[in-house]
PDB file of C-alpha atoms in Angstrom:
ATOM      1  CA  GLY A 792      47.967 127.795 164.889  1.00  0.00           C
ATOM      2  CA  ASP A 793      49.037 127.744 161.310  1.00  0.00           C
ATOM      3  CA  LYS A 794      52.642 128.784 160.748  1.00  0.00           C
ATOM      4  CA  VAL A 795      51.770 130.035 157.268  1.00  0.00           C
ATOM      5  CA  LYS A 796      48.297 131.478 156.873  1.00  0.00           C
ATOM      6  CA  GLN A 797      46.930 132.261 153.525  1.00  0.00           C
ATOM      7  CA  SER A 798      44.044 134.500 152.673  1.00  0.00           C
ATOM      8  CA  PRO A 799      41.462 134.395 151.297  1.00  0.00           C
ATOM      9  CA  SER A 800      40.890 130.568 151.216  1.00  0.00           C
ATOM     10  CA  ALA A 801      38.880 131.018 148.016  1.00  0.00           C
ATOM     11  CA  LEU A 802      38.215 133.781 145.484  1.00  0.00           C
ATOM     12  CA  SER A 803      36.138 134.188 142.318  1.00  0.00           C
ATOM     13  CA  LEU A 804      37.074 136.914 139.859  1.00  0.00           C
ATOM     14  CA  GLN A 805      35.836 138.183 136.500  1.00  0.00           C
ATOM     15  CA  GLU A 806      38.278 137.934 133.651  1.00  0.00           C
ATOM     16  CA  GLY A 807      40.288 141.131 133.281  1.00  0.00           C
ATOM     17  CA  THR A 808      40.094 142.154 136.909  1.00  0.00           C
ATOM     18  CA  ASN A 809      42.954 142.396 139.507  1.00  0.00           C
ATOM     19  CA  SER A 810      43.454 140.597 142.722  1.00  0.00           C
ATOM     20  CA  ALA A 811      45.858 140.226 145.673  1.00  0.00           C
ATOM     21  CA  LEU A 812      46.570 137.039 147.656  1.00  0.00           C
ATOM     22  CA  ARG A 813      48.279 137.218 150.999  1.00  0.00           C
ATOM     23  CA  CYS A 814      50.353 135.098 153.246  1.00  0.00           C
ATOM     24  CA  ASN A 815      51.117 135.895 156.907  1.00  0.00           C
ATOM     25  CA  PHE A 816      53.858 134.028 158.734  1.00  0.00           C
ATOM     26  CA  SER A 817      54.300 133.141 162.376  1.00  0.00           C
ATOM     27  CA  ILE A 818      57.737 131.663 161.695  1.00  0.00           C
ATOM     28  CA  ALA A 819      60.930 133.513 160.983  1.00  0.00           C
ATOM     29  CA  ALA A 820      60.772 133.097 157.148  1.00  0.00           C
ATOM     30  CA  THR A 821      63.985 133.687 155.283  1.00  0.00           C
ATOM     31  CA  THR A 822      62.624 133.062 151.701  1.00  0.00           C
ATOM     32  CA  VAL A 823      59.150 132.601 150.252  1.00  0.00           C
ATOM     33  CA  GLN A 824      57.926 130.582 147.251  1.00  0.00           C
ATOM     34  CA  TRP A 825      54.665 130.914 145.433  1.00  0.00           C
ATOM     35  CA  PHE A 826      53.280 128.003 143.542  1.00  0.00           C
ATOM     36  CA  LEU A 827      50.272 127.510 141.291  1.00  0.00           C
ATOM     37  CA  GLN A 828      48.663 124.067 141.363  1.00  0.00           C
ATOM     38  CA  ASN A 829      46.958 123.595 138.046  1.00  0.00           C
ATOM     39  CA  PRO A 830      43.847 121.469 137.496  1.00  0.00           C
ATOM     40  CA  ARG A 831      46.108 118.401 136.647  1.00  0.00           C
ATOM     41  CA  GLY A 832      47.653 118.739 140.083  1.00  0.00           C
ATOM     42  CA  SER A 833      51.124 119.805 139.043  1.00  0.00           C
ATOM     43  CA  LEU A 834      52.839 122.437 141.199  1.00  0.00           C
ATOM     44  CA  ILE A 835      54.255 125.306 139.083  1.00  0.00           C
ATOM     45  CA  ASN A 836      56.868 127.607 140.487  1.00  0.00           C
ATOM     46  CA  LEU A 837      55.856 131.201 140.195  1.00  0.00           C
ATOM     47  CA  PHE A 838      58.241 133.091 142.408  1.00  0.00           C
ATOM     48  CA  TYR A 839      61.194 132.452 144.715  1.00  0.00           C
ATOM     49  CA  LEU A 840      61.721 135.495 146.906  1.00  0.00           C
ATOM     50  CA  VAL A 841      64.179 136.870 149.322  1.00  0.00           C
ATOM     51  CA  PRO A 842      62.894 140.007 150.949  1.00  0.00           C
ATOM     52  CA  GLY A 843      61.865 142.396 148.208  1.00  0.00           C
ATOM     53  CA  THR A 844      59.695 142.379 145.103  1.00  0.00           C
ATOM     54  CA  LYS A 845      59.621 140.456 141.883  1.00  0.00           C
ATOM     55  CA  GLU A 846      57.548 140.834 138.780  1.00  0.00           C
ATOM     56  CA  ASN A 847      56.821 138.467 135.922  1.00  0.00           C
ATOM     57  CA  GLY A 848      54.298 139.467 133.290  1.00  0.00           C
ATOM     58  CA  ARG A 849      50.918 139.978 135.014  1.00  0.00           C
ATOM     59  CA  LEU A 850      52.159 138.664 138.324  1.00  0.00           C
ATOM     60  CA  LYS A 851      53.982 140.565 141.002  1.00  0.00           C
ATOM     61  CA  SER A 852      55.000 139.335 144.398  1.00  0.00           C
ATOM     62  CA  THR A 853      56.460 140.998 147.591  1.00  0.00           C
ATOM     63  CA  PHE A 854      58.058 139.537 150.581  1.00  0.00           C
ATOM     64  CA  ASN A 855      58.334 141.684 153.719  1.00  0.00           C
ATOM     65  CA  SER A 856      60.323 139.702 156.230  1.00  0.00           C
ATOM     66  CA  LYS A 857      60.183 142.429 158.922  1.00  0.00           C
ATOM     67  CA  GLU A 858      56.360 142.426 158.990  1.00  0.00           C
ATOM     68  CA  SER A 859      56.222 138.665 158.156  1.00  0.00           C
ATOM     69  CA  TYR A 860      54.023 138.679 155.105  1.00  0.00           C
ATOM     70  CA  SER A 861      54.097 138.079 151.378  1.00  0.00           C
ATOM     71  CA  THR A 862      51.633 139.107 148.691  1.00  0.00           C
ATOM     72  CA  LEU A 863      50.874 137.916 145.151  1.00  0.00           C
ATOM     73  CA  HIS A 864      49.239 140.353 142.863  1.00  0.00           C
ATOM     74  CA  ILE A 865      47.481 139.215 139.660  1.00  0.00           C
ATOM     75  CA  ARG A 866      46.783 141.829 137.134  1.00  0.00           C
ATOM     76  CA  ASP A 867      44.145 141.447 134.298  1.00  0.00           C
ATOM     77  CA  ALA A 868      43.247 138.007 135.359  1.00  0.00           C
ATOM     78  CA  GLN A 869      42.846 135.314 132.596  1.00  0.00           C
ATOM     79  CA  LEU A 870      40.922 132.057 132.521  1.00  0.00           C
ATOM     80  CA  GLU A 871      44.234 130.021 132.581  1.00  0.00           C
ATOM     81  CA  ASP A 872      45.099 131.755 136.008  1.00  0.00           C
ATOM     82  CA  SER A 873      42.498 129.519 137.650  1.00  0.00           C
ATOM     83  CA  GLY A 874      43.859 126.999 140.141  1.00  0.00           C
ATOM     84  CA  THR A 875      45.061 126.813 143.692  1.00  0.00           C
ATOM     85  CA  TYR A 876      47.892 129.237 144.764  1.00  0.00           C
ATOM     86  CA  PHE A 877      50.172 128.134 147.548  1.00  0.00           C
ATOM     87  CA  CYS A 878      52.758 130.187 149.334  1.00  0.00           C
ATOM     88  CA  ALA A 879      55.481 128.427 151.232  1.00  0.00           C
ATOM     89  CA  ALA A 880      58.017 129.827 153.670  1.00  0.00           C
ATOM     90  CA  GLU A 881      61.418 128.629 154.375  1.00  0.00           C
ATOM     91  CA  ALA A 882      62.627 128.930 157.896  1.00  0.00           C
ATOM     92  CA  ARG A 883      65.728 127.804 159.767  1.00  0.00           C
ATOM     93  CA  TRP A 884      65.303 124.604 161.886  1.00  0.00           C
ATOM     94  CA  THR A 885      67.803 123.588 164.436  1.00  0.00           C
ATOM     95  CA  GLY A 886      69.948 120.678 163.599  1.00  0.00           C
ATOM     96  CA  GLY A 887      69.212 120.537 159.896  1.00  0.00           C
ATOM     97  CA  ALA A 888      68.502 122.150 156.558  1.00  0.00           C
ATOM     98  CA  ASP A 889      65.876 124.871 156.166  1.00  0.00           C
ATOM     99  CA  ARG A 890      62.395 123.552 155.682  1.00  0.00           C
ATOM    100  CA  LEU A 891      59.624 124.699 153.520  1.00  0.00           C
ATOM    101  CA  THR A 892      56.236 125.153 155.240  1.00  0.00           C
ATOM    102  CA  PHE A 893      53.162 125.460 153.104  1.00  0.00           C
ATOM    103  CA  GLY A 894      49.971 127.487 153.590  1.00  0.00           C
ATOM    104  CA  LYS A 895      46.574 125.743 152.914  1.00  0.00           C
ATOM    105  CA  GLY A 896      46.188 127.558 149.593  1.00  0.00           C
ATOM    106  CA  THR A 897      43.828 129.976 147.961  1.00  0.00           C
ATOM    107  CA  GLN A 898      41.496 128.473 145.336  1.00  0.00           C
ATOM    108  CA  LEU A 899      41.128 131.009 142.554  1.00  0.00           C
ATOM    109  CA  ILE A 900      38.393 130.773 139.969  1.00  0.00           C
ATOM    110  CA  ILE A 901      38.379 133.125 137.021  1.00  0.00           C
ATOM    111  CA  GLN A 902      34.974 133.485 135.286  1.00  0.00           C
ATOM    112  CA  PRO A 903      34.453 134.712 131.712  1.00  0.00           C
TER     113      PRO A 903
ATOM    114  CA  ASP B1121      65.358 120.135 131.062  1.00  0.00           C
ATOM    115  CA  MET B1122      66.007 119.841 134.767  1.00  0.00           C
ATOM    116  CA  LYS B1123      63.270 117.997 136.616  1.00  0.00           C
ATOM    117  CA  VAL B1124      62.028 115.784 139.415  1.00  0.00           C
ATOM    118  CA  THR B1125      60.380 112.551 138.164  1.00  0.00           C
ATOM    119  CA  GLN B1126      57.957 110.495 140.289  1.00  0.00           C
ATOM    120  CA  MET B1127      56.844 106.987 139.549  1.00  0.00           C
ATOM    121  CA  PRO B1128      54.201 105.765 139.459  1.00  0.00           C
ATOM    122  CA  ARG B1129      51.609 108.602 138.808  1.00  0.00           C
ATOM    123  CA  TYR B1130      48.695 106.539 140.062  1.00  0.00           C
ATOM    124  CA  LEU B1131      48.660 103.575 142.416  1.00  0.00           C
ATOM    125  CA  ILE B1132      45.906 101.499 144.085  1.00  0.00           C
ATOM    126  CA  LYS B1133      46.901  99.275 146.952  1.00  0.00           C
ATOM    127  CA  ARG B1134      45.010  97.138 149.462  1.00  0.00           C
ATOM    128  CA  MET B1135      45.266  97.834 153.189  1.00  0.00           C
ATOM    129  CA  GLY B1136      48.221  96.041 154.678  1.00  0.00           C
ATOM    130  CA  GLU B1137      50.221  95.830 151.416  1.00  0.00           C
ATOM    131  CA  ASN B1138      53.641  97.416 151.079  1.00  0.00           C
ATOM    132  CA  VAL B1139      53.990 100.547 148.880  1.00  0.00           C
ATOM    133  CA  LEU B1140      57.081 101.852 147.207  1.00  0.00           C
ATOM    134  CA  LEU B1141      57.034 105.440 145.721  1.00  0.00           C
ATOM    135  CA  GLU B1142      60.097 106.437 143.721  1.00  0.00           C
ATOM    136  CA  CYS B1143      61.535 109.791 142.967  1.00  0.00           C
ATOM    137  CA  GLY B1144      64.522 110.796 140.771  1.00  0.00           C
ATOM    138  CA  GLN B1145      66.122 114.119 140.029  1.00  0.00           C
ATOM    139  CA  ASP B1146      68.793 115.020 137.409  1.00  0.00           C
ATOM    140  CA  MET B1147      70.049 118.220 139.026  1.00  0.00           C
ATOM    141  CA  SER B1148      72.453 116.675 141.555  1.00  0.00           C
ATOM    142  CA  HIS B1149      70.630 118.420 144.364  1.00  0.00           C
ATOM    143  CA  GLU B1150      71.754 117.315 147.732  1.00  0.00           C
ATOM    144  CA  THR B1151      68.461 117.722 149.614  1.00  0.00           C
ATOM    145  CA  MET B1152      65.311 115.861 148.684  1.00  0.00           C
ATOM    146  CA  TYR B1153      61.922 115.799 150.364  1.00  0.00           C
ATOM    147  CA  TRP B1154      58.652 113.839 150.434  1.00  0.00           C
ATOM    148  CA  TYR B1155      55.311 115.655 151.087  1.00  0.00           C
ATOM    149  CA  ARG B1156      51.778 114.574 151.144  1.00  0.00           C
ATOM    150  CA  GLN B1157      48.797 116.777 150.162  1.00  0.00           C
ATOM    151  CA  ASP B1158      45.392 116.290 151.479  1.00  0.00           C
ATOM    152  CA  PRO B1159      42.283 118.435 150.778  1.00  0.00           C
ATOM    153  CA  GLY B1160      42.250 121.630 152.924  1.00  0.00           C
ATOM    154  CA  LEU B1161      45.552 120.795 154.485  1.00  0.00           C
ATOM    155  CA  GLY B1162      48.138 121.987 151.942  1.00  0.00           C
ATOM    156  CA  LEU B1163      51.385 120.112 151.738  1.00  0.00           C
ATOM    157  CA  GLN B1164      52.766 118.445 154.843  1.00  0.00           C
ATOM    158  CA  LEU B1165      56.418 117.374 155.201  1.00  0.00           C
ATOM    159  CA  ILE B1166      57.006 113.596 155.709  1.00  0.00           C
ATOM    160  CA  TYR B1167      60.764 113.196 155.417  1.00  0.00           C
ATOM    161  CA  ILE B1168      63.867 115.143 154.363  1.00  0.00           C
ATOM    162  CA  SER B1169      67.082 113.658 152.992  1.00  0.00           C
ATOM    163  CA  TYR B1170      70.227 115.816 153.175  1.00  0.00           C
ATOM    164  CA  ASP B1171      72.259 113.373 151.066  1.00  0.00           C
ATOM    165  CA  VAL B1172      72.849 109.632 150.696  1.00  0.00           C
ATOM    166  CA  ASP B1173      71.924 107.787 153.933  1.00  0.00           C
ATOM    167  CA  SER B1174      71.356 111.034 155.750  1.00  0.00           C
ATOM    168  CA  ASN B1175      67.556 111.378 156.387  1.00  0.00           C
ATOM    169  CA  SER B1176      65.565 113.186 158.896  1.00  0.00           C
ATOM    170  CA  GLU B1177      61.859 113.049 159.994  1.00  0.00           C
ATOM    171  CA  GLY B1178      59.609 115.810 158.866  1.00  0.00           C
ATOM    172  CA  ASP B1179      56.398 116.855 160.561  1.00  0.00           C
ATOM    173  CA  ILE B1180      54.304 113.602 159.963  1.00  0.00           C
ATOM    174  CA  PRO B1181      56.794 110.674 159.584  1.00  0.00           C
ATOM    175  CA  LYS B1182      54.680 108.093 161.371  1.00  0.00           C
ATOM    176  CA  GLY B1183      53.866 105.081 159.070  1.00  0.00           C
ATOM    177  CA  TYR B1184      56.519 105.951 156.570  1.00  0.00           C
ATOM    178  CA  ARG B1185      60.195 105.271 155.987  1.00  0.00           C
ATOM    179  CA  VAL B1186      62.621 106.373 153.316  1.00  0.00           C
ATOM    180  CA  SER B1187      65.722 105.287 151.504  1.00  0.00           C
ATOM    181  CA  ARG B1188      68.323 107.317 149.733  1.00  0.00           C
ATOM    182  CA  LYS B1189      71.195 105.074 148.359  1.00  0.00           C
ATOM    183  CA  LYS B1190      72.096 107.362 145.465  1.00  0.00           C
ATOM    184  CA  ARG B1191      71.960 111.171 145.467  1.00  0.00           C
ATOM    185  CA  GLU B1192      69.604 111.165 142.451  1.00  0.00           C
ATOM    186  CA  HIS B1193      66.967 108.742 143.943  1.00  0.00           C
ATOM    187  CA  PHE B1194      64.740 109.063 147.022  1.00  0.00           C
ATOM    188  CA  SER B1195      62.167 106.388 147.862  1.00  0.00           C
ATOM    189  CA  LEU B1196      59.240 106.580 150.222  1.00  0.00           C
ATOM    190  CA  ILE B1197      58.089 103.167 151.664  1.00  0.00           C
ATOM    191  CA  LEU B1198      54.832 102.451 153.396  1.00  0.00           C
ATOM    192  CA  ASP B1199      55.057  99.167 155.274  1.00  0.00           C
ATOM    193  CA  SER B1200      51.513  97.862 155.593  1.00  0.00           C
ATOM    194  CA  ALA B1201      49.548 100.659 154.007  1.00  0.00           C
ATOM    195  CA  LYS B1202      46.610 102.116 155.829  1.00  0.00           C
ATOM    196  CA  THR B1203      43.427 103.725 154.365  1.00  0.00           C
ATOM    197  CA  ASN B1204      44.355 107.041 155.958  1.00  0.00           C
ATOM    198  CA  GLN B1205      47.527 107.046 153.864  1.00  0.00           C
ATOM    199  CA  THR B1206      45.372 107.671 150.712  1.00  0.00           C
ATOM    200  CA  SER B1207      46.772 110.940 149.547  1.00  0.00           C
ATOM    201  CA  VAL B1208      48.776 112.752 146.835  1.00  0.00           C
ATOM    202  CA  TYR B1209      52.463 112.413 147.516  1.00  0.00           C
ATOM    203  CA  PHE B1210      54.931 114.946 146.187  1.00  0.00           C
ATOM    204  CA  CYS B1211      58.696 114.611 146.017  1.00  0.00           C
ATOM    205  CA  ALA B1212      60.948 117.733 145.725  1.00  0.00           C
ATOM    206  CA  SER B1213      64.610 118.578 145.606  1.00  0.00           C
ATOM    207  CA  SER B1214      66.419 121.696 146.429  1.00  0.00           C
ATOM    208  CA  TYR B1215      69.862 123.299 146.271  1.00  0.00           C
ATOM    209  CA  GLN B1216      71.363 126.157 148.329  1.00  0.00           C
ATOM    210  CA  ASP B1217      72.920 129.018 146.403  1.00  0.00           C
ATOM    211  CA  TYR B1218      76.068 131.005 147.585  1.00  0.00           C
ATOM    212  CA  ALA B1219      73.827 133.155 149.820  1.00  0.00           C
ATOM    213  CA  GLY B1220      72.408 130.061 151.565  1.00  0.00           C
ATOM    214  CA  CYS B1221      68.942 130.365 149.960  1.00  0.00           C
ATOM    215  CA  SER B1222      67.215 127.243 148.699  1.00  0.00           C
ATOM    216  CA  ASP B1223      65.187 126.872 145.508  1.00  0.00           C
ATOM    217  CA  TYR B1224      62.785 123.883 145.282  1.00  0.00           C
ATOM    218  CA  THR B1225      61.634 121.875 142.345  1.00  0.00           C
ATOM    219  CA  PHE B1226      58.622 119.596 142.730  1.00  0.00           C
ATOM    220  CA  GLY B1227      57.637 116.407 140.928  1.00  0.00           C
ATOM    221  CA  SER B1228      54.176 115.871 139.423  1.00  0.00           C
ATOM    222  CA  GLY B1229      52.934 113.836 142.342  1.00  0.00           C
ATOM    223  CA  THR B1230      51.803 110.215 142.874  1.00  0.00           C
ATOM    224  CA  ARG B1231      48.170 109.647 143.606  1.00  0.00           C
ATOM    225  CA  LEU B1232      47.888 106.713 146.090  1.00  0.00           C
ATOM    226  CA  LEU B1233      44.485 105.053 146.916  1.00  0.00           C
ATOM    227  CA  VAL B1234      44.601 102.571 149.776  1.00  0.00           C
ATOM    228  CA  ILE B1235      41.418 100.416 149.798  1.00  0.00           C
TER     229      ILE B1235
END
């Protein structure tokens, strides 16, 4: 099965509403990163998390390593928040550096 | 402005041709990566490089090889490209802080079409 499972796979929201995206891990994640892939295809770093919570403007993310999940909350969604959100977990691999494993993404559409 | 630069941005090749994708970073990061992104599959790891001439296979290395002769450059090579290698390829670099945690920076991607 997927080592990093994102839900939902797609989401449509009205402008001004709130949402929560989730990642569940079946690997022993040490850190988590959240990215937004914009319509041009560029990956934009949103958060880099050790266990705990970070906030940046209308975005807030939590990583709970004991329960193996991470969430990304978007408050007061704006049109420019549209895109595909990826979470990626870093886990220890034997014999080498940590590796970043990606989920399949959540496609978010914000409607006016 | 610290960044990862990929060249070219777009590439069309015929089946059987050789392909060279280049990646550079100006942050002196030791570790660099090549990923490919396909619809519905997220990003999949092809190769990791821990430093010059120190490379390791990722999850899907078949059909690819890499070269790292300088810390700031990491190349992905497709010898005899196949149509199923049509994809978007991302390069990334990372560093480990004092706590052993890595932060990643991604390039803008190379869109490869093999016909």
